[in-house]
PDB file of C-alpha atoms and ligand atoms in Angstrom:
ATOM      1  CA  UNK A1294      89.417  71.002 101.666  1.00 63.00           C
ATOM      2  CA  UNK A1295      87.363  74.010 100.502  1.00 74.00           C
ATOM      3  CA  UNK A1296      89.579  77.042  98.907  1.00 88.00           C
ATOM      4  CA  UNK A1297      88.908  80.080 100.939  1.00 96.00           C
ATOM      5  CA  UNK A1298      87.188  82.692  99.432  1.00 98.00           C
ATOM      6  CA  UNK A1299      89.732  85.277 101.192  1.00 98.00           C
ATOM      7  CA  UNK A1300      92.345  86.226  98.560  1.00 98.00           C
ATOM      8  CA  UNK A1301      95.269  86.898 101.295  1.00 97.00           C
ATOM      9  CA  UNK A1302      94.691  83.005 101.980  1.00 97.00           C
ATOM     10  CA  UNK A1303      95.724  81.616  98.585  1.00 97.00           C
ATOM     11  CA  UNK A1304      99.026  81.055  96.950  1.00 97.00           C
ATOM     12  CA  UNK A1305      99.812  83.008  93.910  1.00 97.00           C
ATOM     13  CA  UNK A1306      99.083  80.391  91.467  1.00 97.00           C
ATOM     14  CA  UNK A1307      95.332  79.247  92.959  1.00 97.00           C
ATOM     15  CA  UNK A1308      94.932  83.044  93.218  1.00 97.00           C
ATOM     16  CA  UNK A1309      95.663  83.349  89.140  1.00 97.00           C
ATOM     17  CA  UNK A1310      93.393  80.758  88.532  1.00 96.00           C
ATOM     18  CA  UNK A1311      90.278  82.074  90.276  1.00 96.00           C
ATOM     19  CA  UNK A1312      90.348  86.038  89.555  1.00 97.00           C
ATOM     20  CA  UNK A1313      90.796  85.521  85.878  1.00 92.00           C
ATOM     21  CA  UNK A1314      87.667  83.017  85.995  1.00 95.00           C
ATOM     22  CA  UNK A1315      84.636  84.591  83.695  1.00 90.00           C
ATOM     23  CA  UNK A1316      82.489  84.322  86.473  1.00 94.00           C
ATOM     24  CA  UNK A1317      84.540  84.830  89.378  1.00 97.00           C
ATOM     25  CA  UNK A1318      83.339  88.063  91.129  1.00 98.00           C
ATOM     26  CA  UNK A1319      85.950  90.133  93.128  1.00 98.00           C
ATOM     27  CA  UNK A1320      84.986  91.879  96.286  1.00 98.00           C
ATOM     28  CA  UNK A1321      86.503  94.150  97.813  1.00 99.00           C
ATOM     29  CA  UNK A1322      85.837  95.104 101.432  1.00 98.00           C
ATOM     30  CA  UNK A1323      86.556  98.969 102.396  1.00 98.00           C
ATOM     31  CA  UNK A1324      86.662  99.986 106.331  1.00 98.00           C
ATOM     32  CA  UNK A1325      87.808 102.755 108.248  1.00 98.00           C
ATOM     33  CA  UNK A1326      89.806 102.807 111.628  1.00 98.00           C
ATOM     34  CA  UNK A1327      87.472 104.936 113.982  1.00 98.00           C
ATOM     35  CA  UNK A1328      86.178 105.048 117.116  1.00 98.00           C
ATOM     36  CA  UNK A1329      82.904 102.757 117.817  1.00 97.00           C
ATOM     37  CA  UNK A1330      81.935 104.176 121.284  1.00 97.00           C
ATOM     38  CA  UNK A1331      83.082 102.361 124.370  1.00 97.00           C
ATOM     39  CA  UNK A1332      81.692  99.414 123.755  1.00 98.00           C
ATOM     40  CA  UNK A1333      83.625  97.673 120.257  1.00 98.00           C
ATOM     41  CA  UNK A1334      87.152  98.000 118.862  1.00 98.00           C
ATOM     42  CA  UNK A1335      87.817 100.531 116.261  1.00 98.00           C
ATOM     43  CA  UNK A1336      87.944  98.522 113.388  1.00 98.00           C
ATOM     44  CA  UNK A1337      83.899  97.247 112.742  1.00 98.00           C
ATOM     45  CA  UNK A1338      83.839  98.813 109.533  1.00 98.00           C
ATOM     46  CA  UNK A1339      86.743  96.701 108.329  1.00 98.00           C
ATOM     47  CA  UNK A1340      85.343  93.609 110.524  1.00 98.00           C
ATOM     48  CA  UNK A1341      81.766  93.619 108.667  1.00 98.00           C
ATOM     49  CA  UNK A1342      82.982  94.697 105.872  1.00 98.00           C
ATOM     50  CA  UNK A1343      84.686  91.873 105.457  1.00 98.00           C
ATOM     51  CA  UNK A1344      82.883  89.205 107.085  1.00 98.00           C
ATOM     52  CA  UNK A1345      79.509  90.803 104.667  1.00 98.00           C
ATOM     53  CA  UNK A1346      82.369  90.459 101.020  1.00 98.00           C
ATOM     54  CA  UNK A1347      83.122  86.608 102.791  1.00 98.00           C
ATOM     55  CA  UNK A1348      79.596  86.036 103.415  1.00 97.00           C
ATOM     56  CA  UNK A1349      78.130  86.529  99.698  1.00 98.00           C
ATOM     57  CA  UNK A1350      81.704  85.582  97.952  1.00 98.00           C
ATOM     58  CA  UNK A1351      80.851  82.230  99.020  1.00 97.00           C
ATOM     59  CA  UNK A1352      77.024  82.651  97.617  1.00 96.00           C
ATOM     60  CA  UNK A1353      78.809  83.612  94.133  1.00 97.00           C
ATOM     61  CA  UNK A1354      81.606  81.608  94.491  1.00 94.00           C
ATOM     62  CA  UNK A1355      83.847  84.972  94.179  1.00 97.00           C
ATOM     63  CA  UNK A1356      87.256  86.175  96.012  1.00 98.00           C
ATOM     64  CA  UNK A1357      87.380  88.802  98.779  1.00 98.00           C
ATOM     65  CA  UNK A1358      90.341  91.295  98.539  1.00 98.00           C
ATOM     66  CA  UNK A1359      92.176  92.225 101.269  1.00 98.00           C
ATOM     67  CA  UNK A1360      90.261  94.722 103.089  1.00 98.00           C
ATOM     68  CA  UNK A1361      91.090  98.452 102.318  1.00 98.00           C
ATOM     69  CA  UNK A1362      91.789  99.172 106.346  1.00 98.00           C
ATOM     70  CA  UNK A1363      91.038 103.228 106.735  1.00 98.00           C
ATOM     71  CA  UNK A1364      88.366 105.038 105.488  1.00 98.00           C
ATOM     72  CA  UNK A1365      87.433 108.850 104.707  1.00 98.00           C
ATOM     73  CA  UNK A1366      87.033 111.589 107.988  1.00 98.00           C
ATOM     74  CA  UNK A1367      84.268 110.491 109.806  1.00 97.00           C
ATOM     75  CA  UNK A1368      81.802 113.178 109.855  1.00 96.00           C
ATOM     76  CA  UNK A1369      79.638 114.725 112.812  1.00 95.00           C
ATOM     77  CA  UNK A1370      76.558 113.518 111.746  1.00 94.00           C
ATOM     78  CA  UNK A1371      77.299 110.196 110.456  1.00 93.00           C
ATOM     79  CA  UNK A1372      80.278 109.133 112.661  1.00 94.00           C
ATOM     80  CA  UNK A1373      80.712 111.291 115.319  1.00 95.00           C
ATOM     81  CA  UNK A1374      83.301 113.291 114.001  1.00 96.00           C
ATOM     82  CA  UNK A1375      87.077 112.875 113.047  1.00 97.00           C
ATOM     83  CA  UNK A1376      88.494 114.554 115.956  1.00 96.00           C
ATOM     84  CA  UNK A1377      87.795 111.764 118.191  1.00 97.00           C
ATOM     85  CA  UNK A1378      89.845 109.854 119.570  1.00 95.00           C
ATOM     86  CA  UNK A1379      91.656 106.826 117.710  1.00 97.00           C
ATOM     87  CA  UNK A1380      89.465 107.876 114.500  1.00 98.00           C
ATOM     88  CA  UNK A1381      92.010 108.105 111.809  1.00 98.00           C
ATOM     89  CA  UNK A1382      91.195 108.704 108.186  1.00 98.00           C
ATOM     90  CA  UNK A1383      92.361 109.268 104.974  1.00 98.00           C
ATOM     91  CA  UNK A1384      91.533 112.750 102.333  1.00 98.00           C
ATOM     92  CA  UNK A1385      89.150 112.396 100.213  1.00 98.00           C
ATOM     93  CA  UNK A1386      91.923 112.151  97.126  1.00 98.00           C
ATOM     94  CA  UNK A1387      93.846 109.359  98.770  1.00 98.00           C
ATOM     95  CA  UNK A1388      90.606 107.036  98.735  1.00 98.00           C
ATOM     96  CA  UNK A1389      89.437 108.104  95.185  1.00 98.00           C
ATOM     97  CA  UNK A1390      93.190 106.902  94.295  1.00 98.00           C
ATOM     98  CA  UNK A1391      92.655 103.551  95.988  1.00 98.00           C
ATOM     99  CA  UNK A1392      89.883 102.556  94.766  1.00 98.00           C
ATOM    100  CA  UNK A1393      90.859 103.980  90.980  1.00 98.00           C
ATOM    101  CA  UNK A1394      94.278 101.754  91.736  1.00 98.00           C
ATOM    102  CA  UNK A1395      92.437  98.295  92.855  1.00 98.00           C
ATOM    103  CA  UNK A1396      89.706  98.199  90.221  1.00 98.00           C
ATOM    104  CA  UNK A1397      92.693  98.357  87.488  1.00 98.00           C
ATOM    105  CA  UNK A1398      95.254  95.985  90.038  1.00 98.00           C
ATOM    106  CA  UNK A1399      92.316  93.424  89.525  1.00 98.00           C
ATOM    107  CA  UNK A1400      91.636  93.948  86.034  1.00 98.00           C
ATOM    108  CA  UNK A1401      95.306  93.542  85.733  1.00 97.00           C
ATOM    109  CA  UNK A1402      94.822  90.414  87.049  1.00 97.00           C
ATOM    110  CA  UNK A1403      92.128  89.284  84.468  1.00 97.00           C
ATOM    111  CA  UNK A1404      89.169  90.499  86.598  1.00 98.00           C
ATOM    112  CA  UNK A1405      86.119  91.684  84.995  1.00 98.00           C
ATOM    113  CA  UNK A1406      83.297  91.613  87.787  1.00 98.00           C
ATOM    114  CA  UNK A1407      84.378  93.565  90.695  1.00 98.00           C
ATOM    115  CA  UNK A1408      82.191  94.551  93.982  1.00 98.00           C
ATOM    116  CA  UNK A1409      83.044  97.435  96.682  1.00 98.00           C
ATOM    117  CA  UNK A1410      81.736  96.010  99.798  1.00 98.00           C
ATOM    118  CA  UNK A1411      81.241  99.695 101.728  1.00 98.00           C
ATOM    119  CA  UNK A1412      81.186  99.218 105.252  1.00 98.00           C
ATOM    120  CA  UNK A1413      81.815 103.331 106.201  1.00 97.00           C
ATOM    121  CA  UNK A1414      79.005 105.316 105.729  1.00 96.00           C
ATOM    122  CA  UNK A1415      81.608 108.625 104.575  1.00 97.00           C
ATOM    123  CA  UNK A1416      83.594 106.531 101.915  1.00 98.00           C
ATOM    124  CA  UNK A1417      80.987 106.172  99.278  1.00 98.00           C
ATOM    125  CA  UNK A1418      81.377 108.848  97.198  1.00 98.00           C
ATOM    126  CA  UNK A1419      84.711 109.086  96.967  1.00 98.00           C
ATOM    127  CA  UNK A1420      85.102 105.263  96.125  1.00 98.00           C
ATOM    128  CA  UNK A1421      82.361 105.930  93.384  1.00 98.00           C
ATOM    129  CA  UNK A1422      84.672 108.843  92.110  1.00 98.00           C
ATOM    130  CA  UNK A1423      87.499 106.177  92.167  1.00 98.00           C
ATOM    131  CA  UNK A1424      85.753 103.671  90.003  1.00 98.00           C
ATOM    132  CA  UNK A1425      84.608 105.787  87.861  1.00 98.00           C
ATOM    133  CA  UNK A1426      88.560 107.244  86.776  1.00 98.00           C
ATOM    134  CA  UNK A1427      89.759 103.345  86.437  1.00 98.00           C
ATOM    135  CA  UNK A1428      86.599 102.743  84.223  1.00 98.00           C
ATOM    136  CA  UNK A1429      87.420 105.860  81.606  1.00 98.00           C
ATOM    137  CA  UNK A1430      91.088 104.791  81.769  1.00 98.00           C
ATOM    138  CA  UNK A1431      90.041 101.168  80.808  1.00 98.00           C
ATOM    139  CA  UNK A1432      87.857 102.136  77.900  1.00 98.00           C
ATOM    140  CA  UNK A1433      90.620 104.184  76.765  1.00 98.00           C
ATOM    141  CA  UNK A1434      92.391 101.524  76.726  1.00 97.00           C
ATOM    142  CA  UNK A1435      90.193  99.133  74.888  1.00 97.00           C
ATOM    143  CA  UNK A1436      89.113  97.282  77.651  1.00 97.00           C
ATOM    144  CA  UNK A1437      85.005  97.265  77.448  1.00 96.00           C
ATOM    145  CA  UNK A1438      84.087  94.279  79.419  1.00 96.00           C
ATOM    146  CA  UNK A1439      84.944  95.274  82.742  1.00 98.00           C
ATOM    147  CA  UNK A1440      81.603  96.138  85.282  1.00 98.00           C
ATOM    148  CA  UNK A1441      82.067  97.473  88.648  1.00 98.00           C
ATOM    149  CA  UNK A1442      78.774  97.264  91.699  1.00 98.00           C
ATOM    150  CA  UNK A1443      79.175  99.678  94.866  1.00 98.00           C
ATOM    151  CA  UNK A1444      77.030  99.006  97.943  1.00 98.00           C
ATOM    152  CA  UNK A1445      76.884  99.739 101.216  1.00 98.00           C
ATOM    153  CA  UNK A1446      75.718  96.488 103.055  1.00 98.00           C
ATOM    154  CA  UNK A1447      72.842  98.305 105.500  1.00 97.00           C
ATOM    155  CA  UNK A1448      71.198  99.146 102.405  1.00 97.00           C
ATOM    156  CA  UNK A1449      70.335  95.519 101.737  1.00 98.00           C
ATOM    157  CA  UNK A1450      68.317  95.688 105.132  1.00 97.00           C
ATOM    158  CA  UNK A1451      64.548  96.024 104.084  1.00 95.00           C
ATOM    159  CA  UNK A1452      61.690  97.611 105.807  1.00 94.00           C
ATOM    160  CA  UNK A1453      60.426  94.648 106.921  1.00 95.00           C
ATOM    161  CA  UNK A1454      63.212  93.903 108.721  1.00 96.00           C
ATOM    162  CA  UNK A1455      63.359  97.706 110.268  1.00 96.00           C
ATOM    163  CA  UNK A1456      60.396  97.110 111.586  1.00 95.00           C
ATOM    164  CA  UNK A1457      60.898  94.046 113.211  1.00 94.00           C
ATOM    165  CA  UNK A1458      64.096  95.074 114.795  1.00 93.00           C
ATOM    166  CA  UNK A1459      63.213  98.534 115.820  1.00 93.00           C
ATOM    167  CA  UNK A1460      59.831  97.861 117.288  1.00 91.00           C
ATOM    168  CA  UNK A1461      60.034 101.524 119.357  1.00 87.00           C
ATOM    169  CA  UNK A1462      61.634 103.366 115.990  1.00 88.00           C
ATOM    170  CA  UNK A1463      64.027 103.539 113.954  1.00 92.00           C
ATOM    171  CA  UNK A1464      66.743 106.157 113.597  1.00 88.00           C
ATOM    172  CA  UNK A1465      68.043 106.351 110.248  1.00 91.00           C
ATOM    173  CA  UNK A1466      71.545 104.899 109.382  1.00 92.00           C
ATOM    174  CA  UNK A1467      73.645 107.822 109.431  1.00 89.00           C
ATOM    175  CA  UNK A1468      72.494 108.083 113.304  1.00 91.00           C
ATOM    176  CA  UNK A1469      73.249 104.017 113.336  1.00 92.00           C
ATOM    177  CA  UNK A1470      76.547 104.614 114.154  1.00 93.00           C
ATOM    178  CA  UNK A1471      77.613 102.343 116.852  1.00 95.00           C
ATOM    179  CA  UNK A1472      74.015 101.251 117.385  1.00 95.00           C
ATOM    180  CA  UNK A1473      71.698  98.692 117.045  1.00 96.00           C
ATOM    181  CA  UNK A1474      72.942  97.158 113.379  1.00 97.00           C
ATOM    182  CA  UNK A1475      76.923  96.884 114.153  1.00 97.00           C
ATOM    183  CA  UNK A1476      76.554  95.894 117.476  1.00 98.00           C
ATOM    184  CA  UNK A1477      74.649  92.752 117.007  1.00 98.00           C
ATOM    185  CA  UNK A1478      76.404  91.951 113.854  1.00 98.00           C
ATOM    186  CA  UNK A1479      79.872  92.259 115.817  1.00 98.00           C
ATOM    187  CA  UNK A1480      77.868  90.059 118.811  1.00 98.00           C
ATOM    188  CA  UNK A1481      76.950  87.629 116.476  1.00 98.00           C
ATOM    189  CA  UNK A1482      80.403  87.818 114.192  1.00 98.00           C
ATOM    190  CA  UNK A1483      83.044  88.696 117.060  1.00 98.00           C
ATOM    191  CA  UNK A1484      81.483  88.584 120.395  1.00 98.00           C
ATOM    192  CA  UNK A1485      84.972  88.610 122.155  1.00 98.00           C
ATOM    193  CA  UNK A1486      85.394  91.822 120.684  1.00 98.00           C
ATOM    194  CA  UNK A1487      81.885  93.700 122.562  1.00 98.00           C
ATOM    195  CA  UNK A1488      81.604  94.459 126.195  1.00 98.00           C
ATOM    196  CA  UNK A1489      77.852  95.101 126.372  1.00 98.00           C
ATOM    197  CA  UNK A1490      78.515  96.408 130.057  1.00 98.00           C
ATOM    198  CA  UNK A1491      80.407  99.593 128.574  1.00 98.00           C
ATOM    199  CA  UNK A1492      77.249 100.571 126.195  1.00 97.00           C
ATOM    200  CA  UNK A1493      76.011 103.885 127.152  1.00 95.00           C
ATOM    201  CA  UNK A1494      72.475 103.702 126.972  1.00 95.00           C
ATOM    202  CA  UNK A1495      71.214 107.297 125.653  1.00 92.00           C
ATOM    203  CA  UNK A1496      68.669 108.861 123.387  1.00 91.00           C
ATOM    204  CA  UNK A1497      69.920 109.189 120.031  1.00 91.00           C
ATOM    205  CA  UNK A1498      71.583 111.959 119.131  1.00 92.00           C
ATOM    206  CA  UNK A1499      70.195 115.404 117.924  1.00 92.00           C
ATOM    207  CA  UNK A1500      72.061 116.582 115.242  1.00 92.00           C
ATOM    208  CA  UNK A1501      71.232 119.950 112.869  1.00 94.00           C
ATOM    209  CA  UNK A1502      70.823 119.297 109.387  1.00 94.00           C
ATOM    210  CA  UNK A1503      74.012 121.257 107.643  1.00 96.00           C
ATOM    211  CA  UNK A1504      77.502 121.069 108.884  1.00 95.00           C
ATOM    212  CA  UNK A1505      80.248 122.922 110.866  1.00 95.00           C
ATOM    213  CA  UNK A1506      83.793 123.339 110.378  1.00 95.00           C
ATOM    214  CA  UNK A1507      85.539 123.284 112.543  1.00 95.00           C
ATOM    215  CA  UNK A1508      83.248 120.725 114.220  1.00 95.00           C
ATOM    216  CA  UNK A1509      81.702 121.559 117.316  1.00 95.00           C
ATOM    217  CA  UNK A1510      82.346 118.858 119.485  1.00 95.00           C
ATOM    218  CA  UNK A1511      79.289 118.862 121.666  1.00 95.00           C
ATOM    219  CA  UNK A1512      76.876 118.317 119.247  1.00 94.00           C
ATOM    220  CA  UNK A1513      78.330 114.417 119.735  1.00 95.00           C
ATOM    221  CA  UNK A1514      77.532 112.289 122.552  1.00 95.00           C
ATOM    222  CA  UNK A1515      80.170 111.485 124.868  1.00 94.00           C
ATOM    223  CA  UNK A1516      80.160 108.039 124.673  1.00 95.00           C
ATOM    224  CA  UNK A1517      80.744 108.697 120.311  1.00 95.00           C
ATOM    225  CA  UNK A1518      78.227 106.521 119.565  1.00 95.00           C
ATOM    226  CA  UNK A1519      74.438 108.444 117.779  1.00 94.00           C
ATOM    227  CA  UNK A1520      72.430 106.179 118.743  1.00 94.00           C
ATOM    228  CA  UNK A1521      72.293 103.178 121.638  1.00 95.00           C
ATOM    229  CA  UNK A1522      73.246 100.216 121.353  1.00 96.00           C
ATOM    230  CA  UNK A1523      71.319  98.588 124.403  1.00 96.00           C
ATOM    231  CA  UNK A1524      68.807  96.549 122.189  1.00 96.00           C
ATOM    232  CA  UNK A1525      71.840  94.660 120.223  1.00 97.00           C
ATOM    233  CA  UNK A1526      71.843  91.005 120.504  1.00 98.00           C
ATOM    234  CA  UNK A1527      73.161  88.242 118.651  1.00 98.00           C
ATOM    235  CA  UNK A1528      70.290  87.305 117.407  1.00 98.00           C
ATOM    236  CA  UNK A1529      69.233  90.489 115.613  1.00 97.00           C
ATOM    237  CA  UNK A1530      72.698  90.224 114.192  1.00 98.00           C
ATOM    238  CA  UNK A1531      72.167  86.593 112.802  1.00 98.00           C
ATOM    239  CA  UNK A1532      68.961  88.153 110.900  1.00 97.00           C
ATOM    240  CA  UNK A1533      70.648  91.106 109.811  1.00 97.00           C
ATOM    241  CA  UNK A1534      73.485  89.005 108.701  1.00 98.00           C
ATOM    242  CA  UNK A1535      71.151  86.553 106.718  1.00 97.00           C
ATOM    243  CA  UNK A1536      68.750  89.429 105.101  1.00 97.00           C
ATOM    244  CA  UNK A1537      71.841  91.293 104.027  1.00 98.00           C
ATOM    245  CA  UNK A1538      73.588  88.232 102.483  1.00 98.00           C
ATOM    246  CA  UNK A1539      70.735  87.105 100.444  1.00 97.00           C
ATOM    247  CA  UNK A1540      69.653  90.773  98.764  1.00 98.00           C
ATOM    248  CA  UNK A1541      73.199  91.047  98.208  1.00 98.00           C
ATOM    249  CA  UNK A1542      73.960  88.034  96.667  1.00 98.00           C
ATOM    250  CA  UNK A1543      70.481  88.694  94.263  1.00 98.00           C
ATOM    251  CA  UNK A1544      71.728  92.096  93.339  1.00 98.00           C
ATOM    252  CA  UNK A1545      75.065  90.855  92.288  1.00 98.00           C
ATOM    253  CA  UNK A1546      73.996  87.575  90.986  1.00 98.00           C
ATOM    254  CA  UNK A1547      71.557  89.596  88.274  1.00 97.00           C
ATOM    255  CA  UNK A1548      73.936  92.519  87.954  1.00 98.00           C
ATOM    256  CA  UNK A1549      76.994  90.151  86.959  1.00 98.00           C
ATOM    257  CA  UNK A1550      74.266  87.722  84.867  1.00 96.00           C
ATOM    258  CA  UNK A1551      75.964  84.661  86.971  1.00 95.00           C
ATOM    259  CA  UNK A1552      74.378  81.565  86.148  1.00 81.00           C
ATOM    260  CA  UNK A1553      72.563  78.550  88.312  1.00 57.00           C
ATOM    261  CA  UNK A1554      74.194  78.971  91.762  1.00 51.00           C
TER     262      UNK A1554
HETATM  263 ZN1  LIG B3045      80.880 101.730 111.810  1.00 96.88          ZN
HETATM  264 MN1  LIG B3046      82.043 104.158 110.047  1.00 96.88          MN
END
């Protein structure tokens, strides 16, 4: 039997072994719980998240973490907006102090190559900010070795592959938000978990370019979702799926100088 790349899957002791492998490459997927329109659960981001960290762990041969569940507010533009409901979300300081407390956890653990598999367009930053603290702290401490990547996985979808799957245009990610991308991923990944009859099939939404606080809830589209989701299929999320997994895997495979996989 194959080990599972999944970390929450091993014993202790096969666990041990694997993360303090030179080569072994930790990922670690990071979600959010928030709302996803009608039409899909609230937990995508943690879903592909995690099935993108499984999908190139087993590329590299590397362990996925357990997935960090919630994410940072979900903003207006990008999200829909945090007042909505189910979205819940951490501050900003309590997801700079994850992600500061799991890169040194795993180097604890013997881990030198470590990924952040972003799957919530709002988190980035603050997960950068995160790394960054753990990676002073480390040096301090002697410990020089240690490299860190951060992505977030629709950023591994080319042009090429824009065009082909958004023959009449595409939106931008930010406005991707219960669209096109995570709704065929999620069809091909989890398609108990879509009902494509509840997709509201509307323009994309028109947002300004600056902010409000406190939000103004009608600049989002009832249904919560920017942009429709009426073109997803399962097919566009195999592709997706495949593109993704492969420009991943080369980024971290020359980034991490891993060897003849
Ligand atoms: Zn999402
Ligand atoms: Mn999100």
């Amino acid at each position: 039997m194959r080990q599972s790349v999944y970390m929450e899957d091993l014993d202790a002791f096969s666990y041990r072994e694997a993360v303090a492998r030179k080569e072994t490459v930790v990922l670690i997927p990071v979600g959010s719980i928030e709302q996803h329109g009608p039409h899909m659960p609230l937990n995508v981001d943690v879903l592909l998240s995690r099935a993108m960290a499984g999908q190139v762990a087993e590329e590299l041969r590397g362990l996925v973490a357990a997935p960090v569940v919630y994410g940072y507010k979900s903003q207006q533009r990008s999200g829909g907006g945090n007042h909505l409901p189910g979205t819940t979300s951490l501050d900003a300081a309590t997801i700079i102090s994850i992600a500061k407390t799991l890169t040194l956890e795993f180097a604890r653990h013997g881990a030198r190559k470590i990924a952040f598999i972003n799957g919530h367009f709002e988190n980035y930053q603050f997960l950068y900010e995160g790394v960054d603290l753990a990676l002073r702290e480390l040096q301090l401490a002697g410990i020089e070795d240690m490299k860190v990547v951060l992505l977030s996985y629709w950023d591994f979808i080319d042009d090429a592959t824009i065009a082909e799957l958004y023959p009449d245009g595409f939106t931008g990610w930010d406005l991707e938000h219960g669209g096109v991308l995570e709704t065929s991923l999620m069809l091909h990944l989890f398609p108990e978990k879509v009902d494509m009859a509840k997709v509201v099939d509307a323009p994309p939404a028109v947002m300004p370019n600056y902010d409000v606080l406190p939000v103004r809830p009608e600049l989002t589209p009832e249904s919560g979702c920017l942009s429709s989701a009426a073109a997803a299929t399962a097919d566009k999320g195999i592709t997706l799926l495949k593109r993704a997994r492969s420009a991943m895997s080369t980024a971290l495979t020359s980034e991490f100088g891993l060897s003849g996989r």
